PDB file of C-alpha atoms in Angstrom:
ATOM      1  CA  MET A  16      25.248 -60.546  39.063  1.00 49.00           C
ATOM      2  CA  LYS A  17      21.677 -61.478  38.194  1.00 60.00           C
ATOM      3  CA  ARG A  18      21.219 -58.115  36.509  1.00 65.00           C
ATOM      4  CA  GLU A  19      24.168 -58.813  34.205  1.00 73.00           C
ATOM      5  CA  TRP A  20      22.443 -61.704  32.411  1.00 75.00           C
ATOM      6  CA  PRO A  21      21.690 -59.667  29.236  1.00 75.00           C
ATOM      7  CA  LEU A  22      25.404 -59.036  28.731  1.00 78.00           C
ATOM      8  CA  ALA A  23      26.197 -62.716  29.314  1.00 83.00           C
ATOM      9  CA  VAL A  24      23.531 -63.782  26.819  1.00 83.00           C
ATOM     10  CA  LEU A  25      24.797 -61.278  24.252  1.00 85.00           C
ATOM     11  CA  GLY A  26      28.316 -62.603  24.732  1.00 86.00           C
ATOM     12  CA  VAL A  27      27.115 -66.134  24.057  1.00 88.00           C
ATOM     13  CA  ILE A  28      25.163 -65.002  20.978  1.00 89.00           C
ATOM     14  CA  VAL A  29      28.106 -63.108  19.481  1.00 89.00           C
ATOM     15  CA  ALA A  30      30.491 -65.953  20.276  1.00 91.00           C
ATOM     16  CA  ALA A  31      28.143 -68.441  18.594  1.00 89.00           C
ATOM     17  CA  ALA A  32      27.712 -66.200  15.544  1.00 90.00           C
ATOM     18  CA  VAL A  33      31.487 -65.971  15.103  1.00 89.00           C
ATOM     19  CA  GLY A  34      32.666 -69.336  16.379  1.00 91.00           C
ATOM     20  CA  ILE A  35      30.190 -71.852  14.955  1.00 89.00           C
ATOM     21  CA  PRO A  36      30.806 -70.976  11.264  1.00 86.00           C
ATOM     22  CA  LEU A  37      34.569 -71.151  11.879  1.00 86.00           C
ATOM     23  CA  LEU A  38      34.291 -74.563  13.495  1.00 85.00           C
ATOM     24  CA  ALA A  39      31.938 -75.837  10.802  1.00 81.00           C
ATOM     25  CA  GLY A  40      34.209 -74.673   8.003  1.00 78.00           C
ATOM     26  CA  GLU A  41      33.099 -74.150   4.428  1.00 80.00           C
ATOM     27  CA  GLN A  42      29.816 -75.883   3.689  1.00 80.00           C
ATOM     28  CA  VAL A  43      28.912 -77.617   0.450  1.00 82.00           C
ATOM     29  CA  ALA A  44      25.376 -78.240  -0.737  1.00 82.00           C
ATOM     30  CA  ASP A  45      24.371 -81.883  -0.328  1.00 83.00           C
ATOM     31  CA  PHE A  46      20.867 -82.409  -1.646  1.00 83.00           C
ATOM     32  CA  ALA A  47      20.965 -86.041  -0.569  1.00 85.00           C
ATOM     33  CA  ALA A  48      21.035 -84.798   3.034  1.00 85.00           C
ATOM     34  CA  ALA A  49      18.338 -82.151   2.546  1.00 86.00           C
ATOM     35  CA  LEU A  50      15.731 -81.550   5.254  1.00 90.00           C
ATOM     36  CA  ARG A  51      17.106 -84.049   7.730  1.00 90.00           C
ATOM     37  CA  PRO A  52      15.646 -83.614  11.227  1.00 91.00           C
ATOM     38  CA  PRO A  53      17.850 -82.749  14.205  1.00 92.00           C
ATOM     39  CA  GLY A  54      20.072 -85.636  15.191  1.00 88.00           C
ATOM     40  CA  ARG A  55      23.557 -86.636  16.237  1.00 87.00           C
ATOM     41  CA  GLU A  56      25.146 -85.715  12.915  1.00 86.00           C
ATOM     42  CA  HIS A  57      23.307 -82.396  12.556  1.00 87.00           C
ATOM     43  CA  LEU A  58      22.190 -81.049  15.924  1.00 90.00           C
ATOM     44  CA  ALA A  59      19.705 -78.603  14.367  1.00 91.00           C
ATOM     45  CA  GLY A  60      18.979 -80.604  11.223  1.00 89.00           C
ATOM     46  CA  THR A  61      19.615 -79.507   7.650  1.00 90.00           C
ATOM     47  CA  ASP A  62      17.901 -77.122   5.257  1.00 90.00           C
ATOM     48  CA  HIS A  63      16.557 -77.759   1.768  1.00 86.00           C
ATOM     49  CA  SER A  64      20.067 -77.580   0.287  1.00 87.00           C
ATOM     50  CA  GLY A  65      21.572 -79.993   2.789  1.00 88.00           C
ATOM     51  CA  TYR A  66      23.469 -77.343   4.722  1.00 90.00           C
ATOM     52  CA  ASP A  67      23.883 -77.824   8.459  1.00 91.00           C
ATOM     53  CA  LEU A  68      21.151 -75.571   9.836  1.00 92.00           C
ATOM     54  CA  LEU A  69      23.016 -74.679  13.027  1.00 93.00           C
ATOM     55  CA  ALA A  70      26.026 -73.398  11.072  1.00 93.00           C
ATOM     56  CA  ARG A  71      23.759 -71.715   8.535  1.00 92.00           C
ATOM     57  CA  THR A  72      21.800 -69.970  11.306  1.00 94.00           C
ATOM     58  CA  ALA A  73      25.058 -68.814  12.923  1.00 94.00           C
ATOM     59  CA  GLU A  74      26.159 -67.344   9.579  1.00 93.00           C
ATOM     60  CA  GLY A  75      22.815 -65.599   9.218  1.00 92.00           C
ATOM     61  CA  LEU A  76      23.018 -64.299  12.770  1.00 93.00           C
ATOM     62  CA  ARG A  77      26.480 -62.906  12.095  1.00 93.00           C
ATOM     63  CA  MET A  78      25.243 -61.099   8.998  1.00 92.00           C
ATOM     64  CA  SER A  79      22.180 -59.711  10.813  1.00 91.00           C
ATOM     65  CA  LEU A  80      24.284 -58.513  13.751  1.00 93.00           C
ATOM     66  CA  LEU A  81      26.783 -56.840  11.431  1.00 92.00           C
ATOM     67  CA  ILE A  82      24.085 -54.991   9.499  1.00 92.00           C
ATOM     68  CA  ALA A  83      22.270 -54.051  12.723  1.00 90.00           C
ATOM     69  CA  ALA A  84      25.466 -52.662  14.262  1.00 92.00           C
ATOM     70  CA  ILE A  85      26.223 -50.552  11.177  1.00 93.00           C
ATOM     71  CA  CYS A  86      22.618 -49.297  11.102  1.00 92.00           C
ATOM     72  CA  ALA A  87      22.672 -48.386  14.799  1.00 91.00           C
ATOM     73  CA  VAL A  88      25.977 -46.510  14.485  1.00 92.00           C
ATOM     74  CA  ALA A  89      24.808 -44.648  11.366  1.00 92.00           C
ATOM     75  CA  ALA A  90      21.435 -43.695  12.877  1.00 92.00           C
ATOM     76  CA  THR A  91      23.068 -42.603  16.147  1.00 91.00           C
ATOM     77  CA  ALA A  92      25.705 -40.495  14.385  1.00 91.00           C
ATOM     78  CA  LEU A  93      23.102 -38.807  12.176  1.00 91.00           C
ATOM     79  CA  GLY A  94      20.727 -38.216  15.069  1.00 90.00           C
ATOM     80  CA  MET A  95      23.479 -36.837  17.277  1.00 89.00           C
ATOM     81  CA  VAL A  96      24.702 -34.396  14.630  1.00 88.00           C
ATOM     82  CA  ILE A  97      21.188 -33.114  13.956  1.00 90.00           C
ATOM     83  CA  GLY A  98      20.243 -32.974  17.634  1.00 87.00           C
ATOM     84  CA  VAL A  99      23.402 -31.086  18.598  1.00 84.00           C
ATOM     85  CA  ALA A 100      23.006 -28.634  15.712  1.00 84.00           C
ATOM     86  CA  ALA A 101      19.360 -27.951  16.584  1.00 85.00           C
ATOM     87  CA  ALA A 102      20.107 -27.339  20.259  1.00 81.00           C
ATOM     88  CA  LEU A 103      23.159 -25.149  19.677  1.00 78.00           C
ATOM     89  CA  VAL A 104      21.768 -22.969  16.908  1.00 82.00           C
ATOM     90  CA  GLY A 105      18.289 -22.704  18.418  1.00 79.00           C
ATOM     91  CA  GLY A 106      15.660 -20.304  17.149  1.00 83.00           C
ATOM     92  CA  TRP A 107      13.866 -21.058  13.904  1.00 86.00           C
ATOM     93  CA  VAL A 108      16.457 -23.709  12.991  1.00 87.00           C
ATOM     94  CA  ASP A 109      15.575 -25.670  16.121  1.00 87.00           C
ATOM     95  CA  ALA A 110      11.852 -25.313  15.353  1.00 89.00           C
ATOM     96  CA  VAL A 111      12.293 -26.508  11.761  1.00 89.00           C
ATOM     97  CA  VAL A 112      14.419 -29.468  12.810  1.00 88.00           C
ATOM     98  CA  MET A 113      11.892 -30.540  15.427  1.00 88.00           C
ATOM     99  CA  ARG A 114       9.064 -30.371  12.877  1.00 89.00           C
ATOM    100  CA  LEU A 115      11.244 -32.468  10.574  1.00 88.00           C
ATOM    101  CA  VAL A 116      11.715 -34.978  13.378  1.00 88.00           C
ATOM    102  CA  ASP A 117       7.953 -35.080  13.961  1.00 87.00           C
ATOM    103  CA  GLY A 118       7.405 -35.653  10.253  1.00 86.00           C
ATOM    104  CA  PHE A 119       9.845 -38.577  10.134  1.00 84.00           C
ATOM    105  CA  ASN A 120       8.280 -40.085  13.255  1.00 83.00           C
ATOM    106  CA  ALA A 121       4.851 -39.911  11.615  1.00 83.00           C
ATOM    107  CA  LEU A 122       6.012 -42.015   8.668  1.00 82.00           C
ATOM    108  CA  PRO A 123       5.512 -45.798   8.930  1.00 85.00           C
ATOM    109  CA  HIS A 124       9.065 -47.029   9.302  1.00 83.00           C
ATOM    110  CA  LEU A 125       8.512 -50.418   7.738  1.00 84.00           C
ATOM    111  CA  VAL A 126       6.811 -48.990   4.649  1.00 87.00           C
ATOM    112  CA  VAL A 127       9.577 -46.430   4.139  1.00 87.00           C
ATOM    113  CA  GLY A 128      12.172 -49.144   4.649  1.00 87.00           C
ATOM    114  CA  ILE A 129      10.496 -51.378   2.063  1.00 88.00           C
ATOM    115  CA  VAL A 130      10.403 -48.556  -0.492  1.00 89.00           C
ATOM    116  CA  ILE A 131      14.091 -47.678  -0.030  1.00 87.00           C
ATOM    117  CA  ALA A 132      15.296 -51.291   0.077  1.00 87.00           C
ATOM    118  CA  ALA A 133      13.210 -52.229  -2.980  1.00 85.00           C
ATOM    119  CA  MET A 134      14.971 -49.567  -5.055  1.00 87.00           C
ATOM    120  CA  TRP A 135      18.279 -51.432  -4.621  1.00 86.00           C
ATOM    121  CA  ARG A 136      17.058 -54.940  -3.885  1.00 82.00           C
ATOM    122  CA  GLY A 137      19.689 -57.243  -2.455  1.00 80.00           C
ATOM    123  CA  ALA A 138      22.150 -54.457  -1.610  1.00 85.00           C
ATOM    124  CA  PRO A 139      23.237 -54.377   2.070  1.00 87.00           C
ATOM    125  CA  LEU A 140      23.810 -50.608   1.774  1.00 89.00           C
ATOM    126  CA  ALA A 141      20.143 -50.103   0.892  1.00 89.00           C
ATOM    127  CA  ILE A 142      19.124 -51.882   4.101  1.00 89.00           C
ATOM    128  CA  VAL A 143      21.522 -49.746   6.149  1.00 90.00           C
ATOM    129  CA  VAL A 144      20.188 -46.552   4.577  1.00 90.00           C
ATOM    130  CA  SER A 145      16.547 -47.569   5.007  1.00 88.00           C
ATOM    131  CA  ILE A 146      16.977 -48.351   8.713  1.00 88.00           C
ATOM    132  CA  ALA A 147      19.255 -45.402   9.518  1.00 88.00           C
ATOM    133  CA  LEU A 148      16.952 -42.863   7.823  1.00 87.00           C
ATOM    134  CA  THR A 149      13.924 -44.091   9.772  1.00 86.00           C
ATOM    135  CA  HIS A 150      15.529 -44.354  13.229  1.00 88.00           C
ATOM    136  CA  TRP A 151      17.650 -41.226  13.632  1.00 89.00           C
ATOM    137  CA  PRO A 152      14.789 -38.975  14.875  1.00 89.00           C
ATOM    138  CA  ALA A 153      14.586 -40.778  18.229  1.00 85.00           C
ATOM    139  CA  VAL A 154      18.295 -40.179  18.831  1.00 88.00           C
ATOM    140  CA  ALA A 155      18.057 -36.537  17.739  1.00 89.00           C
ATOM    141  CA  ARG A 156      15.184 -35.884  20.139  1.00 88.00           C
ATOM    142  CA  VAL A 157      17.018 -37.486  23.088  1.00 86.00           C
ATOM    143  CA  VAL A 158      20.270 -35.640  22.355  1.00 86.00           C
ATOM    144  CA  ARG A 159      18.527 -32.288  21.938  1.00 86.00           C
ATOM    145  CA  ALA A 160      16.590 -32.674  25.205  1.00 84.00           C
ATOM    146  CA  GLU A 161      19.737 -33.658  27.098  1.00 82.00           C
ATOM    147  CA  LEU A 162      21.693 -30.736  25.628  1.00 82.00           C
ATOM    148  CA  LEU A 163      19.033 -28.226  26.625  1.00 80.00           C
ATOM    149  CA  ALA A 164      19.086 -29.617  30.154  1.00 79.00           C
ATOM    150  CA  VAL A 165      22.895 -29.543  30.409  1.00 77.00           C
ATOM    151  CA  ALA A 166      23.121 -26.049  28.881  1.00 70.00           C
ATOM    152  CA  GLY A 167      21.473 -24.600  31.974  1.00 67.00           C
ATOM    153  CA  ALA A 168      24.000 -26.117  34.367  1.00 67.00           C
ATOM    154  CA  GLY A 169      26.143 -23.723  36.377  1.00 64.00           C
ATOM    155  CA  TRP A 170      29.464 -25.018  35.105  1.00 65.00           C
ATOM    156  CA  VAL A 171      28.371 -24.400  31.506  1.00 67.00           C
ATOM    157  CA  GLN A 172      27.181 -20.872  32.254  1.00 66.00           C
ATOM    158  CA  THR A 173      30.428 -20.172  34.109  1.00 67.00           C
ATOM    159  CA  SER A 174      32.412 -21.179  31.037  1.00 69.00           C
ATOM    160  CA  GLN A 175      30.285 -18.891  28.875  1.00 63.00           C
ATOM    161  CA  LEU A 176      30.708 -15.952  31.288  1.00 64.00           C
ATOM    162  CA  ALA A 177      34.473 -16.527  31.171  1.00 68.00           C
ATOM    163  CA  GLY A 178      34.385 -15.692  27.459  1.00 65.00           C
ATOM    164  CA  ALA A 179      34.339 -19.159  25.914  1.00 66.00           C
ATOM    165  CA  SER A 180      32.799 -19.321  22.466  1.00 66.00           C
ATOM    166  CA  ARG A 181      29.652 -21.308  21.730  1.00 67.00           C
ATOM    167  CA  TRP A 182      31.537 -23.977  19.796  1.00 70.00           C
ATOM    168  CA  PHE A 183      34.211 -24.302  22.500  1.00 70.00           C
ATOM    169  CA  VAL A 184      31.500 -24.862  25.097  1.00 70.00           C
ATOM    170  CA  ALA A 185      29.829 -27.387  22.822  1.00 71.00           C
ATOM    171  CA  ARG A 186      33.045 -29.296  22.124  1.00 70.00           C
ATOM    172  CA  ARG A 187      34.384 -29.141  25.687  1.00 73.00           C
ATOM    173  CA  HIS A 188      31.238 -29.520  27.763  1.00 68.00           C
ATOM    174  CA  LEU A 189      27.969 -30.186  25.935  1.00 75.00           C
ATOM    175  CA  VAL A 190      28.828 -32.916  23.427  1.00 77.00           C
ATOM    176  CA  PRO A 191      30.749 -35.052  25.966  1.00 78.00           C
ATOM    177  CA  ALA A 192      27.788 -34.710  28.335  1.00 77.00           C
ATOM    178  CA  VAL A 193      25.352 -36.285  25.858  1.00 81.00           C
ATOM    179  CA  THR A 194      27.657 -39.009  24.567  1.00 81.00           C
ATOM    180  CA  GLY A 195      26.436 -41.427  27.216  1.00 80.00           C
ATOM    181  CA  GLN A 196      22.806 -40.896  26.264  1.00 81.00           C
ATOM    182  CA  ALA A 197      23.690 -41.346  22.595  1.00 83.00           C
ATOM    183  CA  LEU A 198      25.398 -44.664  23.352  1.00 84.00           C
ATOM    184  CA  VAL A 199      22.355 -45.849  25.292  1.00 84.00           C
ATOM    185  CA  ALA A 200      20.142 -44.858  22.366  1.00 83.00           C
ATOM    186  CA  MET A 201      22.421 -46.798  20.026  1.00 87.00           C
ATOM    187  CA  VAL A 202      22.097 -49.939  22.136  1.00 85.00           C
ATOM    188  CA  MET A 203      18.318 -49.508  22.190  1.00 85.00           C
ATOM    189  CA  LEU A 204      18.355 -49.250  18.384  1.00 88.00           C
ATOM    190  CA  LEU A 205      20.088 -52.596  17.899  1.00 88.00           C
ATOM    191  CA  PRO A 206      17.031 -54.844  18.424  1.00 87.00           C
ATOM    192  CA  HIS A 207      14.985 -52.595  16.116  1.00 86.00           C
ATOM    193  CA  ALA A 208      17.677 -52.892  13.454  1.00 88.00           C
ATOM    194  CA  VAL A 209      17.773 -56.683  13.785  1.00 90.00           C
ATOM    195  CA  TRP A 210      13.992 -56.902  13.443  1.00 88.00           C
ATOM    196  CA  HIS A 211      13.881 -54.528  10.471  1.00 88.00           C
ATOM    197  CA  GLU A 212      16.670 -56.289   8.590  1.00 88.00           C
ATOM    198  CA  SER A 213      15.017 -59.657   9.180  1.00 90.00           C
ATOM    199  CA  THR A 214      11.636 -58.321   8.106  1.00 90.00           C
ATOM    200  CA  LEU A 215      12.962 -56.744   4.903  1.00 90.00           C
ATOM    201  CA  SER A 216      14.844 -59.911   3.958  1.00 90.00           C
ATOM    202  CA  PHE A 217      11.828 -62.058   4.839  1.00 90.00           C
ATOM    203  CA  LEU A 218       9.636 -59.966   2.550  1.00 88.00           C
ATOM    204  CA  GLY A 219      12.112 -60.368  -0.300  1.00 86.00           C
ATOM    205  CA  VAL A 220      13.356 -56.764  -0.531  1.00 88.00           C
ATOM    206  CA  GLY A 221      16.375 -57.184   1.719  1.00 86.00           C
ATOM    207  CA  LEU A 222      19.369 -59.420   1.168  1.00 88.00           C
ATOM    208  CA  SER A 223      19.380 -61.859  -1.726  1.00 85.00           C
ATOM    209  CA  PRO A 224      18.553 -65.498  -0.842  1.00 82.00           C
ATOM    210  CA  ASP A 225      22.134 -66.630  -1.479  1.00 81.00           C
ATOM    211  CA  ARG A 226      23.295 -64.475   1.471  1.00 85.00           C
ATOM    212  CA  ALA A 227      22.457 -66.065   4.795  1.00 88.00           C
ATOM    213  CA  SER A 228      20.705 -63.814   7.289  1.00 90.00           C
ATOM    214  CA  LEU A 229      17.982 -64.519   9.791  1.00 91.00           C
ATOM    215  CA  GLY A 230      15.455 -62.947   7.434  1.00 91.00           C
ATOM    216  CA  THR A 231      16.465 -64.994   4.380  1.00 91.00           C
ATOM    217  CA  LEU A 232      16.500 -68.206   6.432  1.00 93.00           C
ATOM    218  CA  LEU A 233      12.989 -67.507   7.700  1.00 92.00           C
ATOM    219  CA  SER A 234      11.855 -66.742   4.171  1.00 91.00           C
ATOM    220  CA  GLU A 235      13.241 -70.038   2.880  1.00 89.00           C
ATOM    221  CA  ALA A 236      11.639 -71.903   5.777  1.00 91.00           C
ATOM    222  CA  ARG A 237       8.103 -71.033   4.633  1.00 87.00           C
ATOM    223  CA  GLY A 238       8.114 -73.714   1.965  1.00 84.00           C
ATOM    224  CA  ASN A 239      10.070 -76.197   4.070  1.00 88.00           C
ATOM    225  CA  VAL A 240       7.552 -76.085   6.907  1.00 88.00           C
ATOM    226  CA  LEU A 241       4.842 -77.250   4.504  1.00 85.00           C
ATOM    227  CA  ALA A 242       7.003 -80.303   3.847  1.00 84.00           C
ATOM    228  CA  GLY A 243       7.137 -81.042   7.587  1.00 88.00           C
ATOM    229  CA  ALA A 244      10.587 -79.562   8.231  1.00 91.00           C
ATOM    230  CA  TRP A 245       9.532 -77.501  11.247  1.00 93.00           C
ATOM    231  CA  TRP A 246      13.130 -77.113  12.449  1.00 93.00           C
ATOM    232  CA  THR A 247      14.025 -74.907   9.476  1.00 93.00           C
ATOM    233  CA  LEU A 248      11.680 -72.295  10.953  1.00 92.00           C
ATOM    234  CA  ALA A 249      12.169 -72.973  14.653  1.00 94.00           C
ATOM    235  CA  VAL A 250      15.965 -72.613  14.738  1.00 94.00           C
ATOM    236  CA  PRO A 251      16.387 -69.202  13.011  1.00 94.00           C
ATOM    237  CA  ALA A 252      13.218 -67.882  14.694  1.00 93.00           C
ATOM    238  CA  THR A 253      14.608 -68.816  18.105  1.00 93.00           C
ATOM    239  CA  ALA A 254      17.896 -67.106  17.273  1.00 93.00           C
ATOM    240  CA  LEU A 255      16.053 -63.971  16.148  1.00 92.00           C
ATOM    241  CA  ILE A 256      13.818 -63.762  19.217  1.00 91.00           C
ATOM    242  CA  ALA A 257      16.671 -64.481  21.635  1.00 90.00           C
ATOM    243  CA  THR A 258      18.893 -61.855  20.011  1.00 90.00           C
ATOM    244  CA  ALA A 259      16.214 -59.169  19.982  1.00 88.00           C
ATOM    245  CA  LEU A 260      15.231 -59.831  23.606  1.00 88.00           C
ATOM    246  CA  ALA A 261      18.858 -59.867  24.771  1.00 88.00           C
ATOM    247  CA  PHE A 262      19.606 -56.551  23.058  1.00 86.00           C
ATOM    248  CA  ALA A 263      16.406 -55.011  24.429  1.00 83.00           C
ATOM    249  CA  ALA A 264      17.293 -56.143  27.955  1.00 85.00           C
ATOM    250  CA  ALA A 265      20.858 -54.853  27.568  1.00 83.00           C
ATOM    251  CA  GLY A 266      19.510 -51.497  26.412  1.00 79.00           C
ATOM    252  CA  THR A 267      17.194 -51.288  29.404  1.00 79.00           C
ATOM    253  CA  LEU A 268      20.091 -52.146  31.716  1.00 78.00           C
ATOM    254  CA  ALA A 269      22.287 -49.480  30.130  1.00 76.00           C
ATOM    255  CA  ARG A 270      19.521 -46.874  30.425  1.00 74.00           C
ATOM    256  CA  ARG A 271      18.992 -47.634  34.119  1.00 74.00           C
ATOM    257  CA  ARG A 272      22.686 -47.495  34.846  1.00 70.00           C
ATOM    258  CA  HIS A 273      23.300 -44.262  32.980  1.00 63.00           C
ATOM    259  CA  ARG A 274      22.988 -41.333  35.322  1.00 54.00           C
ATOM    260  CA  PRO A 275      24.464 -38.166  33.805  1.00 50.00           C
ATOM    261  CA  PRO A 276      26.535 -36.422  36.497  1.00 46.00           C
ATOM    262  CA  VAL A 277      25.153 -32.981  37.204  1.00 42.00           C
ATOM    263  CA  GLY A 278      27.684 -30.211  37.641  1.00 42.00           C
ATOM    264  CA  GLN A 279      30.575 -32.355  36.434  1.00 42.00           C
ATOM    265  CA  VAL A 280      32.569 -32.299  33.208  1.00 39.00           C
ATOM    266  CA  TRP A 281      32.591 -35.662  31.471  1.00 37.00           C
TER     267      TRP A 281
END
């Protein structure tokens, strides 16, 4: 049970991100209550607009988790398609794809993300595209390596000797065999996506300030901290660190648990 703590923490984080804004209801700016410290009325204090910071952080966490999930799914799908195609076709196509993967890995992800997000500043789709295009190579490399290993298994070769076509073998045996690894890679991508979204929004090229996310809250907190409102930085920063660590631990747990069965059809 002790090893399941990442899943329990993630459950609490998701429940808080969904439940707290619902319980708090629609918030209205109250500048008379701006920058109040944590207390009985506002457990985490208020921000510079008088919003309850706990509810505002939960809204930002929900937005960051949603964007991170979409980014992870998009990057995993793209990486899986490219990895499967490279392994199945082989030859010069495989060599070209792997050089393309090496080229993408050599690019600084944050810089590329800033350039793409800055072209459509404030658009959530730009953030999704910037993160997905910089994180698919890791998934493609894992999927390709797993496919090459599974392709040499006896049950795959038996199917080929029986007259099955390459695409039948891929659809019936190979792709299901690497789905588990792809899911693990997707979970491992989630903390990276959360960090990248928060960083882009913090730098001002991500979401617009009127949309709450962990990055926009941290960006707004820079000026508030100078006024002594330390809680405006501490609360969203704690949520960001806890979320990233919980996802990273859950990814490590999933990777340790995943043991592809050798000689067995998934």
